[in-house]
PDB file of C-alpha atoms in Angstrom:
ATOM      1  CA  MET A  28     -11.004   0.090  10.011  1.00 46.00           C
ATOM      2  CA  LYS A  29      -7.397  -1.050  10.281  1.00 50.00           C
ATOM      3  CA  LEU A  30      -5.666  -1.241   6.918  1.00 61.00           C
ATOM      4  CA  ILE A  31      -1.913  -1.418   7.503  1.00 60.00           C
ATOM      5  CA  ALA A  32      -1.188  -4.203   9.960  1.00 59.00           C
ATOM      6  CA  ASN A  33       2.589  -3.978   9.757  1.00 61.00           C
ATOM      7  CA  CYS A  34       5.311  -2.156   7.804  1.00 59.00           C
ATOM      8  CA  GLU A  35       8.971  -2.922   8.411  1.00 59.00           C
ATOM      9  CA  LEU A  36      12.369  -2.487   6.789  1.00 57.00           C
ATOM     10  CA  ARG A  37      14.358  -5.637   7.373  1.00 58.00           C
ATOM     11  CA  ILE A  38      17.672  -7.069   6.303  1.00 55.00           C
ATOM     12  CA  ALA A  39      16.273 -10.610   6.116  1.00 57.00           C
ATOM     13  CA  ASN A  40      13.134 -12.065   4.569  1.00 59.00           C
ATOM     14  CA  CYS A  41       9.931 -10.741   6.125  1.00 62.00           C
ATOM     15  CA  PHE A  42       6.566 -12.540   6.410  1.00 61.00           C
ATOM     16  CA  GLY A  43       7.978 -15.399   4.309  1.00 68.00           C
ATOM     17  CA  TRP A  44       7.655 -13.520   0.989  1.00 68.00           C
ATOM     18  CA  GLY A  45       9.426 -10.142   1.214  1.00 68.00           C
ATOM     19  CA  MET A  46      12.721  -9.193  -0.431  1.00 70.00           C
ATOM     20  CA  PRO A  47      15.653  -8.344   1.889  1.00 71.00           C
ATOM     21  CA  GLY A  48      16.424  -4.620   2.318  1.00 72.00           C
ATOM     22  CA  GLN A  49      13.000  -3.394   1.195  1.00 72.00           C
ATOM     23  CA  TYR A  50       9.894  -2.207   3.045  1.00 72.00           C
ATOM     24  CA  HIS A  51       7.269  -4.900   3.535  1.00 72.00           C
ATOM     25  CA  TRP A  52       3.631  -3.899   3.969  1.00 73.00           C
ATOM     26  CA  LYS A  53       1.201  -6.388   5.461  1.00 72.00           C
ATOM     27  CA  LEU A  54      -2.423  -5.318   4.918  1.00 76.00           C
ATOM     28  CA  GLU A  55      -5.494  -6.475   6.821  1.00 79.00           C
ATOM     29  CA  ASN A  56      -8.910  -6.701   5.164  1.00 80.00           C
ATOM     30  CA  PRO A  57      -7.856  -5.503   1.696  1.00 81.00           C
ATOM     31  CA  ARG A  58     -10.655  -4.877  -0.787  1.00 81.00           C
ATOM     32  CA  GLU A  59     -10.707  -4.837  -4.560  1.00 84.00           C
ATOM     33  CA  ILE A  60     -11.253  -1.473  -6.257  1.00 81.00           C
ATOM     34  CA  THR A  61     -11.916  -0.492  -9.849  1.00 83.00           C
ATOM     35  CA  PRO A  62      -8.702   0.844 -11.404  1.00 84.00           C
ATOM     36  CA  ILE A  63      -8.627   4.631 -11.865  1.00 83.00           C
ATOM     37  CA  PRO A  64      -6.319   6.098 -14.535  1.00 86.00           C
ATOM     38  CA  TYR A  65      -3.696   8.203 -12.742  1.00 85.00           C
ATOM     39  CA  ILE A  66      -0.067   9.082 -13.447  1.00 87.00           C
ATOM     40  CA  GLY A  67       1.823   7.551 -10.537  1.00 83.00           C
ATOM     41  CA  ARG A  68       5.288   8.107  -9.107  1.00 86.00           C
ATOM     42  CA  LEU A  69       7.882   6.021  -7.364  1.00 88.00           C
ATOM     43  CA  GLY A  70       7.430   5.797  -3.610  1.00 83.00           C
ATOM     44  CA  ILE A  71       4.551   7.170  -1.554  1.00 81.00           C
ATOM     45  CA  PHE A  72       2.961  10.345  -2.918  1.00 86.00           C
ATOM     46  CA  GLU A  73      -0.059  12.595  -2.380  1.00 88.00           C
ATOM     47  CA  VAL A  74      -3.188  12.277  -4.531  1.00 87.00           C
ATOM     48  CA  PRO A  75      -6.096  14.759  -4.730  1.00 90.00           C
ATOM     49  CA  ASP A  76      -8.751  14.448  -1.994  1.00 91.00           C
ATOM     50  CA  ASP A  77     -11.557  13.959  -4.540  1.00 90.00           C
ATOM     51  CA  LEU A  78      -9.754  10.897  -5.921  1.00 87.00           C
ATOM     52  CA  VAL A  79      -9.356   9.471  -2.413  1.00 83.00           C
ATOM     53  CA  ARG A  80     -13.087   9.989  -1.779  1.00 85.00           C
ATOM     54  CA  GLU A  81     -13.939   8.254  -5.069  1.00 83.00           C
ATOM     55  CA  VAL A  82     -11.864   5.203  -4.165  1.00 80.00           C
ATOM     56  CA  ALA A  83     -13.199   5.096  -0.589  1.00 78.00           C
ATOM     57  CA  ALA A  84     -16.858   5.213  -1.717  1.00 75.00           C
TER      58      ALA A  84
END
């Protein structure tokens, strides 16, 4: 399963919708999941393996 199709940091607009100077993630085959209460953080961060398994099920 391929999830992240493209991720780039560009100066100009990316994919026709991105904001300049920010990372733009283009996903393939996204799927809806039930929200899980979790205290998030800015940026990319680690989550417990059991939570990942719950979301992937």
